mmCIF file of C-alpha atoms and ligand atoms in Angstrom:
data_model
loop_
_atom_site.group_PDB
_atom_site.id
_atom_site.type_symbol
_atom_site.label_atom_id
_atom_site.label_comp_id
_atom_site.label_asym_id
_atom_site.label_seq_id
_atom_site.Cartn_x
_atom_site.Cartn_y
_atom_site.Cartn_z
ATOM 1 C CA UNK A 63 21.098 -51.190 60.409
ATOM 2 C CA UNK A 64 18.485 -51.260 57.624
ATOM 3 C CA UNK A 65 17.822 -48.315 55.296
ATOM 4 C CA UNK A 66 14.397 -47.920 56.923
ATOM 5 C CA UNK A 67 15.990 -47.687 60.358
ATOM 6 C CA UNK A 68 18.431 -45.121 59.013
ATOM 7 C CA UNK A 69 15.675 -43.007 57.424
ATOM 8 C CA UNK A 70 13.592 -43.138 60.610
ATOM 9 C CA UNK A 71 16.246 -41.614 62.879
ATOM 10 C CA UNK A 72 15.731 -37.960 61.927
ATOM 11 C CA UNK A 73 13.689 -35.936 59.419
ATOM 12 C CA UNK A 74 16.727 -34.294 57.784
ATOM 13 C CA UNK A 75 20.104 -35.790 56.871
ATOM 14 C CA UNK A 76 22.663 -32.994 56.564
ATOM 15 C CA UNK A 77 24.841 -33.291 53.466
ATOM 16 C CA UNK A 78 28.273 -32.078 54.489
ATOM 17 C CA UNK A 79 31.321 -31.147 52.439
ATOM 18 C CA UNK A 80 34.379 -30.623 54.634
ATOM 19 C CA UNK A 81 37.706 -29.310 53.368
ATOM 20 C CA UNK A 82 39.784 -29.290 56.571
ATOM 21 C CA UNK A 83 40.244 -32.112 59.066
ATOM 22 C CA UNK A 84 40.423 -29.562 61.912
ATOM 23 C CA UNK A 85 36.776 -28.697 61.222
ATOM 24 C CA UNK A 86 35.515 -32.294 61.366
ATOM 25 C CA UNK A 87 35.222 -32.722 65.143
ATOM 26 C CA UNK A 88 33.623 -29.361 66.038
ATOM 27 C CA UNK A 89 31.216 -29.699 63.106
ATOM 28 C CA UNK A 90 30.133 -33.216 64.087
ATOM 29 C CA UNK A 91 29.766 -32.128 67.686
ATOM 30 C CA UNK A 92 27.602 -29.112 66.722
ATOM 31 C CA UNK A 93 25.285 -31.266 64.605
ATOM 32 C CA UNK A 94 24.986 -34.204 67.011
ATOM 33 C CA UNK A 95 24.405 -32.015 70.057
ATOM 34 C CA UNK A 96 21.669 -30.175 68.127
ATOM 35 C CA UNK A 97 19.878 -33.476 67.451
ATOM 36 C CA UNK A 98 21.184 -34.556 64.042
ATOM 37 C CA UNK A 99 23.094 -37.811 64.535
ATOM 38 C CA UNK A 100 23.004 -39.102 60.965
ATOM 39 C CA UNK A 101 25.596 -37.198 58.932
ATOM 40 C CA UNK A 102 26.315 -37.639 55.209
ATOM 41 C CA UNK A 103 29.884 -36.636 54.404
ATOM 42 C CA UNK A 104 30.459 -36.166 50.687
ATOM 43 C CA UNK A 105 33.545 -37.618 49.018
ATOM 44 C CA UNK A 106 34.166 -34.333 47.239
ATOM 45 C CA UNK A 107 37.277 -33.078 48.950
ATOM 46 C CA UNK A 108 40.784 -34.425 49.378
ATOM 47 C CA UNK A 109 40.291 -34.673 53.117
ATOM 48 C CA UNK A 110 36.794 -36.208 53.000
ATOM 49 C CA UNK A 111 37.871 -39.679 54.150
ATOM 50 C CA UNK A 112 40.082 -38.272 56.895
ATOM 51 C CA UNK A 113 37.204 -36.045 58.045
ATOM 52 C CA UNK A 114 34.845 -39.013 58.015
ATOM 53 C CA UNK A 115 37.244 -40.958 60.226
ATOM 54 C CA UNK A 116 37.241 -38.150 62.789
ATOM 55 C CA UNK A 117 33.487 -37.543 62.637
ATOM 56 C CA UNK A 118 32.633 -41.224 63.021
ATOM 57 C CA UNK A 119 34.413 -41.155 66.397
ATOM 58 C CA UNK A 120 32.100 -38.422 67.702
ATOM 59 C CA UNK A 121 29.883 -39.914 70.369
ATOM 60 C CA UNK A 122 26.365 -40.482 69.028
ATOM 61 C CA UNK A 123 27.227 -39.785 65.386
ATOM 62 C CA UNK A 124 26.164 -42.136 62.597
ATOM 63 C CA UNK A 125 28.388 -41.089 59.725
ATOM 64 C CA UNK A 126 27.871 -42.165 56.141
ATOM 65 C CA UNK A 127 29.543 -41.404 52.842
ATOM 66 C CA UNK A 128 27.842 -39.376 50.138
ATOM 67 C CA UNK A 129 28.876 -38.741 46.536
ATOM 68 C CA UNK A 130 29.958 -42.388 46.353
ATOM 69 C CA UNK A 131 30.505 -43.082 42.657
ATOM 70 C CA UNK A 132 32.192 -46.490 42.450
ATOM 71 C CA UNK A 133 32.559 -49.784 44.301
ATOM 72 C CA UNK A 134 36.072 -48.662 45.238
ATOM 73 C CA UNK A 135 34.593 -45.564 46.926
ATOM 74 C CA UNK A 136 32.380 -47.912 48.974
ATOM 75 C CA UNK A 137 35.468 -49.805 50.200
ATOM 76 C CA UNK A 138 37.364 -46.603 51.045
ATOM 77 C CA UNK A 139 34.335 -45.210 52.873
ATOM 78 C CA UNK A 140 33.925 -48.379 54.904
ATOM 79 C CA UNK A 141 37.593 -48.255 55.921
ATOM 80 C CA UNK A 142 37.063 -44.645 57.022
ATOM 81 C CA UNK A 143 34.197 -45.697 59.309
ATOM 82 C CA UNK A 144 31.163 -45.042 57.097
ATOM 83 C CA UNK A 145 28.015 -46.741 58.364
ATOM 84 C CA UNK A 146 25.921 -46.087 55.272
ATOM 85 C CA UNK A 147 26.375 -45.196 51.605
ATOM 86 C CA UNK A 148 24.622 -42.572 49.459
ATOM 87 C CA UNK A 149 25.146 -42.367 45.691
ATOM 88 C CA UNK A 150 23.922 -39.548 43.417
ATOM 89 C CA UNK A 151 22.770 -42.042 40.778
ATOM 90 C CA UNK A 152 22.087 -45.759 40.503
ATOM 91 C CA UNK A 153 25.188 -47.952 40.163
ATOM 92 C CA UNK A 154 24.723 -51.727 40.277
ATOM 93 C CA UNK A 155 28.378 -52.188 41.243
ATOM 94 C CA UNK A 156 28.135 -49.701 44.142
ATOM 95 C CA UNK A 157 24.961 -51.471 45.314
ATOM 96 C CA UNK A 158 26.750 -54.836 45.166
ATOM 97 C CA UNK A 159 29.787 -53.463 47.032
ATOM 98 C CA UNK A 160 27.563 -51.971 49.757
ATOM 99 C CA UNK A 161 25.822 -55.292 50.221
ATOM 100 C CA UNK A 162 29.169 -57.035 50.399
ATOM 101 C CA UNK A 163 30.311 -54.496 53.011
ATOM 102 C CA UNK A 164 27.011 -54.951 54.875
ATOM 103 C CA UNK A 165 26.258 -51.215 54.642
ATOM 104 C CA UNK A 166 22.780 -49.801 53.911
ATOM 105 C CA UNK A 167 22.698 -47.831 50.657
ATOM 106 C CA UNK A 168 20.483 -44.995 49.432
ATOM 107 C CA UNK A 169 21.066 -44.764 45.690
ATOM 108 C CA UNK A 170 19.954 -41.722 43.751
ATOM 109 C CA UNK A 171 17.246 -41.901 41.110
ATOM 110 C CA UNK A 172 15.501 -39.128 39.186
ATOM 111 C CA UNK A 173 13.219 -40.972 36.729
ATOM 112 C CA UNK A 174 10.758 -43.872 36.659
ATOM 113 C CA UNK A 175 13.181 -45.889 34.534
ATOM 114 C CA UNK A 176 16.027 -45.462 37.016
ATOM 115 C CA UNK A 177 13.666 -46.340 39.852
ATOM 116 C CA UNK A 178 12.647 -49.538 38.038
ATOM 117 C CA UNK A 179 16.300 -50.438 37.509
ATOM 118 C CA UNK A 180 16.631 -50.082 41.294
ATOM 119 C CA UNK A 181 13.610 -52.322 41.892
ATOM 120 C CA UNK A 182 15.320 -54.900 39.660
ATOM 121 C CA UNK A 183 18.259 -54.793 42.082
ATOM 122 C CA UNK A 184 15.876 -55.478 44.980
ATOM 123 C CA UNK A 185 15.818 -51.899 46.294
ATOM 124 C CA UNK A 186 12.798 -49.836 47.290
ATOM 125 C CA UNK A 187 14.334 -46.910 49.171
ATOM 126 C CA UNK A 188 16.007 -44.189 47.109
ATOM 127 C CA UNK A 189 17.512 -40.750 47.276
ATOM 128 C CA UNK A 190 15.480 -38.592 44.861
ATOM 129 C CA UNK A 191 18.219 -36.464 43.342
ATOM 130 C CA UNK A 192 18.462 -33.682 42.377
ATOM 131 C CA UNK A 193 15.021 -33.247 43.910
ATOM 132 C CA UNK A 194 14.105 -29.654 43.097
ATOM 133 C CA UNK A 195 15.694 -29.726 39.652
ATOM 134 C CA UNK A 196 14.124 -33.093 38.739
ATOM 135 C CA UNK A 197 10.490 -32.215 39.449
ATOM 136 C CA UNK A 198 10.351 -31.641 43.179
ATOM 137 C CA UNK A 199 7.237 -32.406 45.186
ATOM 138 C CA UNK A 200 5.098 -32.866 42.059
ATOM 139 C CA UNK A 201 7.409 -35.711 40.983
ATOM 140 C CA UNK A 202 7.279 -37.311 44.441
ATOM 141 C CA UNK A 203 3.474 -37.208 44.228
ATOM 142 C CA UNK A 204 3.493 -38.644 40.699
ATOM 143 C CA UNK A 205 5.746 -41.548 41.791
ATOM 144 C CA UNK A 206 3.180 -42.463 44.426
ATOM 145 C CA UNK A 207 0.734 -44.012 41.918
ATOM 146 C CA UNK A 208 2.878 -46.646 40.196
ATOM 147 C CA UNK A 209 5.423 -47.027 42.998
ATOM 148 C CA UNK A 210 3.223 -46.984 46.088
ATOM 149 C CA UNK A 211 5.558 -49.015 48.287
ATOM 150 C CA UNK A 212 8.695 -46.994 47.445
ATOM 151 C CA UNK A 213 10.046 -44.396 49.885
ATOM 152 C CA UNK A 214 12.348 -41.495 49.126
ATOM 153 C CA UNK A 215 14.916 -39.191 50.640
ATOM 154 C CA UNK A 216 14.599 -36.125 48.372
ATOM 155 C CA UNK A 217 17.856 -34.165 48.224
ATOM 156 C CA UNK A 218 19.081 -31.257 46.115
ATOM 157 C CA UNK A 219 17.961 -27.646 46.278
ATOM 158 C CA UNK A 220 15.904 -28.175 49.442
ATOM 159 C CA UNK A 221 15.476 -25.484 52.113
ATOM 160 C CA UNK A 222 13.927 -25.672 55.576
ATOM 161 C CA UNK A 223 10.532 -24.570 54.233
ATOM 162 C CA UNK A 224 10.591 -26.984 51.311
ATOM 163 C CA UNK A 225 11.698 -29.787 53.642
ATOM 164 C CA UNK A 226 8.654 -29.166 55.838
ATOM 165 C CA UNK A 227 6.416 -29.653 52.794
ATOM 166 C CA UNK A 228 8.246 -32.728 51.445
ATOM 167 C CA UNK A 229 7.928 -34.345 54.865
ATOM 168 C CA UNK A 230 4.103 -34.204 54.717
ATOM 169 C CA UNK A 231 4.235 -36.830 51.933
ATOM 170 C CA UNK A 232 3.725 -40.454 52.999
ATOM 171 C CA UNK A 233 6.339 -41.667 50.501
ATOM 172 C CA UNK A 234 9.032 -39.371 51.906
ATOM 173 C CA UNK A 235 11.007 -40.997 54.719
ATOM 174 C CA UNK A 236 13.375 -38.101 55.290
ATOM 175 C CA UNK A 237 15.039 -35.359 53.256
ATOM 176 C CA UNK A 238 18.678 -34.510 52.685
ATOM 177 C CA UNK A 239 20.251 -31.116 52.354
ATOM 178 C CA UNK A 240 23.289 -28.944 52.430
ATOM 179 C CA UNK A 241 21.497 -25.957 53.962
ATOM 180 C CA UNK A 242 22.089 -27.176 57.530
ATOM 181 C CA UNK A 243 25.875 -26.985 57.281
ATOM 182 C CA UNK A 244 26.735 -24.724 54.348
ATOM 183 C CA UNK A 245 30.357 -24.456 53.269
ATOM 184 C CA UNK A 246 30.564 -20.759 54.084
ATOM 185 C CA UNK A 247 29.536 -21.359 57.706
ATOM 186 C CA UNK A 248 32.004 -24.259 58.025
ATOM 187 C CA UNK A 249 34.770 -22.096 56.533
ATOM 188 C CA UNK A 250 33.932 -19.365 59.063
ATOM 189 C CA UNK A 251 33.798 -21.962 61.879
ATOM 190 C CA UNK A 252 30.348 -20.728 62.863
ATOM 191 C CA UNK A 253 29.469 -23.827 64.896
ATOM 192 C CA UNK A 254 26.743 -22.128 66.924
ATOM 193 C CA UNK A 255 24.934 -20.974 63.802
ATOM 194 C CA UNK A 256 25.216 -24.474 62.322
ATOM 195 C CA UNK A 257 23.823 -25.890 65.580
ATOM 196 C CA UNK A 258 20.912 -23.444 65.344
ATOM 197 C CA UNK A 259 20.126 -24.555 61.770
ATOM 198 C CA UNK A 260 20.486 -28.194 62.813
ATOM 199 C CA UNK A 261 18.083 -27.761 65.724
ATOM 200 C CA UNK A 262 15.510 -26.215 63.375
ATOM 201 C CA UNK A 263 15.900 -29.133 60.949
ATOM 202 C CA UNK A 264 15.791 -31.751 63.702
ATOM 203 C CA UNK A 265 12.498 -30.266 64.923
ATOM 204 C CA UNK A 266 10.636 -30.765 61.615
ATOM 205 C CA UNK A 267 7.674 -33.135 61.799
ATOM 206 C CA UNK A 268 6.880 -35.964 59.417
ATOM 207 C CA UNK A 269 3.450 -36.904 58.080
HETATM 208 C C1 3PG B 232 23.902 -33.825 47.460
HETATM 209 O O1 3PG B 232 24.927 -34.285 47.006
HETATM 210 O O2 3PG B 232 23.072 -34.541 48.004
HETATM 211 C C2 3PG B 232 23.629 -32.386 47.234
HETATM 212 O O3 3PG B 232 24.770 -31.688 46.912
HETATM 213 C C3 3PG B 232 22.893 -31.695 48.319
HETATM 214 O O4 3PG B 232 22.219 -30.697 47.679
HETATM 215 P P1 3PG B 232 21.953 -29.271 48.325
HETATM 216 O O5 3PG B 232 23.295 -28.769 48.757
HETATM 217 O O6 3PG B 232 21.337 -28.515 47.202
HETATM 218 O O7 3PG B 232 21.020 -29.472 49.492
#
C-alpha cells in the first residue's frame, strides 16, 4: 500500500491511545463498523503493541502505529501487525526502517525546513503536526505556494468542524485526530458513542 492509497481511504484517521487490551477489540469493531477502517494506535501506553495486535485482527481494519519515535519502534510495530507508520517529527532512521519493513510512513513536519528535509529523503506526504498549534489552516495554505505537489494529513487540536474546513484544501489528503475516540469514552467503554463520532467523521467530504 502506498501513502497516497492510505490517505485516500477515509477523510479522518482516528488517533487512538488504548490502555487496556480488553478494550482493543470492541473499540476497533466500533470504529470499523462505523466506516473508519484506518486506525492509528499510538505507542504511548504499556499495552499499545498488544492492543495493536488485537486490533489488526479485526476484520476490515487497517491498523498503523503512531507516536513512532525510533527505528526500533518501527520494528516492534511491524511485529505487532502495523500496516503503516506515523511519526510526530521527521526521523531519517525511522523513514529508513519503514522502507526496509516495506511500510508506508507519514512523518510529522511543522516547518518549511523540516518539510525540505523530508523532500531530501524522497518524501512528499507528511503529517502536519501539531496542526492547530503550528499555524493551522493558514500554514497549510502558505505551504501551497512553494510546495505545490506536497500533501498533508494535519493532526493535533482538530475537531469535527475544523476537519471539515481542512478537508476543503487541495493539499490536504486527510486529517488525523483524537476526538473520534477520546480516552474518557474508551475508559467508560462507550462504544456506541465512539461509533457515532466515527460515523460523523467518516461522512466528511473532501475538496
Ligand atoms: C497525535 O499524536 O497525532 C495527536 O496526539 C493527536 O492530536 P489530538 O488528540 O489533538 O487530535
